[in-house]
């Protein structure tokens, strides 16, 4: 497989690094086209979430791996106006089978901060769809990613890895429960209207929070969520006048710039008479300026700060993770076996075309002989001998050359391919001419029959359409 995965995630880098290499949704299509303009990068998919940025590429088969890694790292850094040295210690790299295994682990939620979380599966499918639309998915990724999704789905179906996972959204609400004695008396301001904020709203309602305000760039999606959870929908521009009433602020948008600055929060704190405010920034890049954490009466947490809460979830799910690893290993082995078998398809088709051409020529010769009045029995016998000798001519010449060169490995492989017993002698081979002209007259009477049997058993094989050579 000419497959590479290069990335940076929550395990390899802090949020301060991850936010610098995140791709906004409207950047991805352009980035994919630029990535595929790199030398020998033929296909590409870009995955960018709050916890990871990863590049999946298919490259030309004759390239070395090391230059490819350096090239991708330089491109990722350059795209985000960084230097490769700034990312080198945080980046990880997988190739071939390792890349495939990593992609499945990502899709199954095994590489997530929250073990087994389901959101990443949909995020990777969306990334694949965007790349397909951009025209950067070809034969390699077009085979690999559907199988990645299939195996990841099997992991979720056959294990309990995805049952009631502690999500980042849940961890944020759980944190609020530790800061405030009674969440029922709290007002929550949610910034954004994506899947994570939807989960946050769900957990807040379950925790008893009765007053929720959802702020978003557009009102449509915010109103949909507000209607579902009995909340109020406002625009992002209304946040400054709403901020002072919020005890809990949880933000998760795709903005490339901070939405809440230190000045706005300072003003809200004055109006609150310094009542404490919990702010949880789940976004990458961050929505809330990190200087806000310097203010008294503000408890500011980033997505990385929630790791301690989700680590307990990780420990409790290790048994299921081991089961998942076994499923992934089996799936990878099966896929690689199928991939290797595809390499023989062209050879099988070419060999079949050669055999069919030979058969047509010999059959035409036989039909003309019968038309001339030749004995049909002798014609059929000659037809069989002609096909047999011509089919075994090239293998016979190859076997003799291998034997003369002392290539016992080739001889052993040939015997296996031809379906011959590994420890059997093969005197009949010496009695077959290497010019395709027929059986040596000095051979025993049954040599032609033996050669015919060898051909029938070993040359007859299934073609891709499931037909047997005659």
XYZ file of C-alpha atoms in Angstrom:
470
model
C 0.000 0.000 0.000
C 1.276 3.442 -0.935
C -0.413 4.996 2.087
C 0.844 7.630 4.541
C -0.766 9.219 7.601
C 0.846 12.260 9.198
C -0.704 14.214 12.021
C -0.748 16.023 15.338
C -3.264 15.153 18.060
C -4.151 15.630 21.724
C -1.577 13.049 22.767
C 1.315 14.581 20.844
C 0.660 18.306 21.269
C -1.067 20.781 23.565
C -3.974 22.881 22.390
C -1.593 25.824 21.834
C 0.036 23.812 19.028
C -3.080 22.086 17.689
C -4.947 25.320 17.155
C -2.127 26.592 14.950
C -2.478 23.715 12.468
C -6.272 23.412 12.451
C -8.080 23.826 9.122
C -11.276 25.847 8.982
C -14.039 24.082 7.004
C -13.773 26.595 4.173
C -10.013 25.996 3.877
C -10.072 22.246 3.350
C -10.937 22.019 -0.365
C -8.228 24.513 -1.280
C -5.729 22.772 1.007
C -6.471 19.409 -0.629
C -5.798 20.765 -4.103
C -2.561 22.359 -2.919
C -1.496 19.164 -1.165
C -2.028 17.102 -4.316
C 0.196 19.472 -6.273
C 3.165 18.261 -4.232
C 5.516 15.944 -6.096
C 4.324 12.322 -6.011
C 1.269 13.032 -3.826
C -1.525 11.561 -5.901
C -4.477 11.457 -3.470
C -5.281 13.195 -0.189
C -7.808 13.533 2.641
C -7.533 16.146 5.411
C -9.109 15.505 8.823
C -9.245 18.471 11.208
C -11.076 18.369 14.565
C -10.587 19.921 17.988
C -8.290 17.050 18.972
C -6.374 16.310 15.771
C -5.190 17.435 12.365
C -4.219 14.540 10.096
C -3.213 14.147 6.463
C -3.927 10.863 4.687
C -2.191 10.599 1.323
C -1.533 8.012 -1.356
C 1.846 8.505 -3.007
C 3.672 7.230 -6.064
C 4.950 3.693 -5.372
C 8.569 4.346 -6.323
C 9.221 7.092 -3.731
C 11.187 6.670 -0.511
C 9.272 7.189 2.721
C 11.620 9.647 4.481
C 11.477 12.416 1.851
C 7.718 12.007 1.718
C 7.417 12.546 5.478
C 9.620 15.624 5.414
C 7.745 16.994 2.413
C 4.348 16.629 4.090
C 5.556 18.152 7.342
C 7.038 21.131 5.498
C 3.789 21.600 3.604
C 1.629 21.466 6.758
C 3.887 23.960 8.512
C 4.099 26.273 5.515
C 0.336 26.268 4.971
C -0.132 27.564 8.507
C 2.811 29.999 8.310
C 5.013 27.924 10.594
C 8.367 26.191 10.209
C 8.741 22.423 10.107
C 10.978 22.549 13.190
C 8.058 23.980 15.191
C 5.981 20.876 14.462
C 8.584 18.136 14.197
C 8.462 17.069 17.852
C 4.644 16.955 17.831
C 4.058 15.170 14.525
C 3.620 11.418 14.147
C 3.974 9.429 10.963
C 2.600 6.100 9.756
C 3.068 4.307 6.456
C 1.570 1.267 4.754
C -0.032 -1.191 7.160
C 0.676 1.056 10.146
C -1.157 3.943 8.443
C -4.163 1.732 7.725
C -4.287 0.503 11.314
C -4.023 4.049 12.652
C -6.870 5.264 10.439
C -9.131 2.471 11.702
C -8.260 3.270 15.319
C -9.143 6.904 14.686
C -12.464 6.034 13.019
C -13.397 3.621 15.822
C -12.711 6.215 18.524
C -9.785 4.241 19.956
C -7.378 7.133 19.435
C -9.743 9.779 20.822
C -9.389 11.666 24.085
C -12.704 10.077 24.987
C -12.257 6.381 24.234
C -15.047 5.145 21.990
C -16.614 8.541 21.291
C -18.758 8.330 18.144
C -18.312 11.851 16.735
C -14.957 11.116 15.104
C -16.503 8.459 12.835
C -18.823 11.042 11.296
C -16.042 13.623 11.122
C -13.814 11.254 9.155
C -16.676 10.341 6.804
C -17.273 14.054 6.221
C -13.558 14.571 5.501
C -13.712 11.720 2.972
C -16.787 13.248 1.330
C -15.106 16.662 1.060
C -12.011 15.103 -0.523
C -14.148 13.074 -2.936
C -15.984 16.233 -3.947
C -12.653 18.021 -4.416
C -11.431 15.207 -6.682
C -8.486 14.200 -4.477
C -9.682 10.639 -3.784
C -8.520 8.041 -6.297
C -8.212 4.271 -6.478
C -6.054 3.831 -3.356
C -7.950 5.971 -0.833
C -11.160 4.972 -2.577
C -10.444 1.369 -1.535
C -8.877 2.097 1.851
C -11.361 4.452 3.491
C -14.552 2.448 2.854
C -12.791 -0.534 4.446
C -11.687 1.703 7.342
C -15.327 2.626 7.943
C -16.441 -0.996 7.657
C -13.933 -2.279 10.230
C -14.566 0.660 12.576
C -18.287 -0.059 12.398
C -17.620 -3.696 13.267
C -15.616 -2.556 16.311
C -18.568 -0.522 17.537
C -21.023 -3.327 16.792
C -19.051 -6.214 18.288
C -17.706 -4.473 21.409
C -19.104 -2.205 24.107
C -16.521 0.459 23.317
C -19.184 2.985 22.349
C -21.717 2.350 25.109
C -22.323 5.460 27.223
C -18.915 7.027 26.623
C -17.882 10.023 28.724
C -17.755 12.681 26.010
C -15.940 16.003 26.178
C -19.383 17.606 26.338
C -20.291 15.476 29.348
C -16.938 16.235 30.974
C -17.597 19.982 30.615
C -20.974 19.694 32.342
C -19.524 17.383 34.996
C -16.884 20.039 35.695
C -19.633 22.632 36.144
C -21.220 20.366 38.738
C -18.003 20.489 40.754
C -17.741 24.289 40.546
C -21.355 25.118 41.444
C -23.235 23.504 44.313
C -26.589 23.590 42.492
C -26.690 23.704 38.703
C -30.441 24.242 38.764
C -29.899 27.871 39.768
C -27.303 28.525 37.047
C -27.633 30.214 33.670
C -25.597 28.735 30.821
C -24.410 30.523 27.690
C -23.455 28.143 24.887
C -21.408 29.563 22.018
C -21.807 27.667 18.741
C -24.505 25.320 17.464
C -22.639 22.231 16.304
C -22.794 18.633 17.464
C -20.675 19.242 20.576
C -22.837 22.140 21.751
C -25.917 20.009 21.090
C -24.502 17.360 23.447
C -23.623 20.023 26.022
C -27.192 21.338 25.940
C -28.541 17.815 26.396
C -26.340 17.168 29.450
C -27.136 20.580 30.961
C -30.864 19.923 30.716
C -30.374 16.491 32.288
C -28.401 18.157 35.095
C -31.310 20.479 35.819
C -30.099 23.740 34.258
C -33.279 25.558 33.307
C -31.959 28.714 31.647
C -29.809 28.202 28.555
C -28.851 30.737 25.887
C -27.396 29.506 22.575
C -25.367 32.058 20.586
C -24.397 31.342 16.996
C -23.205 33.164 13.879
C -26.563 32.444 12.224
C -29.881 32.098 14.024
C -31.309 29.156 12.068
C -29.338 26.330 13.680
C -29.368 28.080 17.086
C -33.166 28.291 16.979
C -33.438 24.599 16.106
C -31.397 23.653 19.178
C -33.149 26.204 21.363
C -36.533 24.763 20.449
C -35.388 21.239 21.314
C -33.961 22.145 24.707
C -36.200 24.990 25.822
C -33.410 27.531 25.349
C -33.109 31.011 23.850
C -31.293 31.667 20.561
C -29.197 34.803 19.963
C -26.529 35.984 17.534
C -22.835 36.062 18.405
C -22.994 39.849 18.261
C -25.358 39.788 21.260
C -22.903 37.976 23.543
C -21.464 41.126 25.213
C -24.882 42.133 26.533
C -25.696 38.571 27.641
C -22.373 37.592 29.153
C -22.919 39.137 32.590
C -25.922 36.885 33.260
C -24.038 33.656 32.462
C -22.692 31.521 35.295
C -21.467 28.899 32.833
C -20.018 29.645 29.390
C -19.181 26.704 27.130
C -17.852 27.476 23.666
C -17.223 25.303 20.610
C -17.154 27.001 17.207
C -15.065 26.674 14.049
C -13.872 30.278 14.249
C -10.227 30.903 13.431
C -10.155 33.922 15.778
C -11.165 34.287 19.460
C -14.789 35.203 20.044
C -14.494 36.236 23.703
C -11.722 38.602 24.796
C -10.425 39.687 28.169
C -12.071 43.112 27.974
C -15.566 41.729 27.400
C -15.231 39.319 30.314
C -13.886 42.060 32.613
C -16.981 44.138 31.882
C -19.264 41.181 32.587
C -17.524 40.491 35.917
C -18.096 44.058 37.063
C -21.804 43.685 36.356
C -21.822 40.346 38.192
C -20.216 41.962 41.239
C -17.490 39.328 40.952
C -19.723 36.305 41.258
C -17.677 33.389 39.870
C -17.981 32.396 36.225
C -17.010 29.030 34.723
C -15.757 29.185 31.143
C -15.005 25.989 29.210
C -13.385 26.403 25.791
C -13.746 23.182 23.785
C -12.821 24.787 20.465
C -9.565 24.406 18.534
C -8.463 27.069 17.680
C -9.619 28.458 21.014
C -12.693 30.697 21.161
C -11.708 32.403 24.425
C -8.484 34.410 24.783
C -6.195 32.605 27.197
C -5.593 35.892 29.073
C -9.168 35.571 30.369
C -7.839 32.901 32.717
C -5.806 35.581 34.503
C -8.964 37.294 35.790
C -10.130 36.725 39.336
C -13.459 34.943 39.709
C -13.065 33.267 36.311
C -12.446 29.528 36.077
C -11.215 28.998 32.513
C -10.684 25.463 31.212
C -9.527 24.307 27.773
C -10.295 21.002 26.086
C -6.978 19.662 27.392
C -7.994 20.424 30.992
C -10.877 17.968 30.669
C -8.463 15.084 30.129
C -8.401 14.049 33.796
C -12.153 13.482 33.762
C -12.103 11.408 30.599
C -9.037 9.416 31.710
C -11.196 7.619 34.269
C -13.460 6.621 31.401
C -10.388 5.348 29.553
C -9.325 3.081 32.408
C -12.782 1.551 32.675
C -12.892 0.712 28.954
C -9.502 -0.922 28.461
C -10.964 -4.444 28.208
C -13.232 -3.398 25.348
C -10.302 -1.604 23.735
C -8.315 -4.851 23.682
C -11.220 -6.616 21.962
C -11.357 -3.785 19.465
C -7.631 -4.114 18.738
C -8.138 -7.797 17.895
C -10.941 -6.944 15.461
C -8.781 -4.276 13.835
C -5.801 -6.627 13.495
C -7.988 -9.254 11.812
C -9.537 -6.653 9.516
C -6.149 -5.277 8.495
C -4.809 -8.773 7.779
C -7.822 -9.593 5.601
C -7.588 -6.314 3.694
C -3.862 -6.713 3.043
C -4.437 -10.265 1.813
C -7.074 -8.995 -0.614
C -4.744 -6.204 -1.707
C -1.915 -8.628 -2.418
C -4.243 -10.881 -4.409
C -5.197 -7.930 -6.623
C -1.581 -7.743 -7.753
C -2.064 -11.086 -9.538
C -5.163 -10.002 -11.448
C -3.285 -8.476 -14.402
C -1.030 -11.520 -14.689
C -4.000 -13.898 -14.556
C -5.838 -11.925 -17.220
C -2.776 -11.797 -19.485
C -2.133 -15.517 -19.046
C -5.756 -16.275 -19.820
C -5.660 -14.131 -22.981
C -2.550 -16.002 -24.096
C -4.194 -19.369 -23.387
C -7.399 -18.378 -25.189
C -5.409 -17.210 -28.221
C -3.491 -20.488 -28.251
C -6.724 -22.481 -27.936
C -8.327 -20.590 -30.823
C -5.339 -21.227 -33.098
C -5.183 -24.937 -32.279
C -8.948 -25.321 -32.594
C -8.925 -23.601 -35.991
C -6.142 -25.948 -37.120
C -8.140 -28.973 -35.918
C -11.343 -27.862 -37.643
C -9.484 -27.385 -40.916
C -7.980 -30.861 -40.566
C -11.415 -32.402 -40.035
C -12.725 -30.451 -43.030
C -9.953 -32.025 -45.118
C -11.201 -35.444 -44.063
C -8.503 -36.345 -41.527
C -9.316 -38.969 -38.916
C -11.278 -37.098 -36.167
C -9.779 -39.239 -33.418
C -6.242 -38.392 -34.506
C -7.176 -34.718 -34.918
C -8.519 -34.557 -31.347
C -5.407 -36.301 -30.024
C -3.171 -33.843 -31.879
C -5.298 -30.938 -30.611
C -4.736 -32.063 -27.027
C -0.991 -32.548 -27.604
C -0.654 -29.162 -29.291
C -2.427 -27.263 -26.516
C -0.513 -29.159 -23.835
C 2.920 -28.591 -25.343
C 2.359 -24.923 -26.068
C 0.969 -24.228 -22.581
C 3.867 -25.904 -20.813
C 6.580 -24.559 -23.126
C 7.304 -21.327 -21.233
C 7.099 -22.896 -17.733
C 9.341 -25.760 -18.899
C 11.971 -23.381 -20.246
C 11.785 -21.358 -17.045
C 12.198 -24.439 -14.854
C 15.233 -25.597 -16.818
C 16.822 -22.150 -16.584
C 16.151 -22.001 -12.832
C 17.637 -25.447 -12.362
C 20.736 -24.559 -14.385
C 21.196 -21.425 -12.265
C 20.838 -23.379 -9.029
C 17.692 -21.445 -8.071
C 16.095 -24.044 -5.832
C 13.810 -21.354 -4.397
C 12.269 -20.728 -7.822
C 11.914 -24.442 -8.430
C 10.138 -24.882 -5.081
C 7.820 -21.953 -5.811
C 7.083 -23.307 -9.282
C 6.197 -26.747 -7.923
C 3.839 -25.083 -5.438
C 2.196 -22.965 -8.162
C 1.878 -25.990 -10.451
C 0.298 -28.074 -7.703
C 3.091 -30.668 -7.667
C 4.163 -32.600 -4.574
C 7.045 -30.699 -2.970
C 9.249 -33.769 -2.489
C 8.507 -35.525 -5.785
C 11.029 -36.025 -8.529
C 10.130 -34.664 -11.908
C 11.773 -36.799 -14.613
C 8.972 -36.053 -17.063
C 10.181 -32.474 -17.359
C 13.425 -33.669 -18.932
C 11.464 -35.504 -21.599
C 9.540 -32.466 -22.762
C 11.124 -30.405 -25.504
C 11.619 -26.718 -24.841
C 10.589 -25.599 -28.328
C 6.881 -26.286 -27.982
C 7.048 -28.784 -30.812
C 5.812 -31.901 -29.060
C 6.801 -34.773 -26.819
C 10.248 -36.328 -27.075
C 9.965 -39.603 -29.000
C 12.288 -41.200 -26.459
C 9.803 -40.553 -23.685
C 7.581 -43.333 -22.350
C 4.258 -43.772 -24.103
C 2.336 -42.150 -21.274
C 4.509 -38.976 -21.171
C 2.046 -36.999 -23.273
C -0.762 -38.161 -21.029
C 1.224 -37.158 -17.936
C 1.976 -33.730 -19.429
C -1.694 -33.339 -20.250
C -2.665 -34.145 -16.662
C -0.160 -31.642 -15.302
C -1.629 -28.988 -17.556
C -5.203 -29.781 -16.639
C -4.545 -29.651 -12.909
C -2.077 -26.807 -12.715
C -2.682 -24.470 -15.630
C -6.461 -24.505 -15.288
C -7.237 -21.697 -12.891
C -10.048 -19.353 -12.014
C -10.107 -16.145 -13.964
C -11.538 -12.945 -12.367
C -14.948 -13.811 -13.810
C -14.956 -17.185 -12.118
C -14.577 -19.164 -15.395
C -12.198 -22.106 -15.625
C -9.666 -22.385 -18.422
C -10.544 -25.237 -20.739
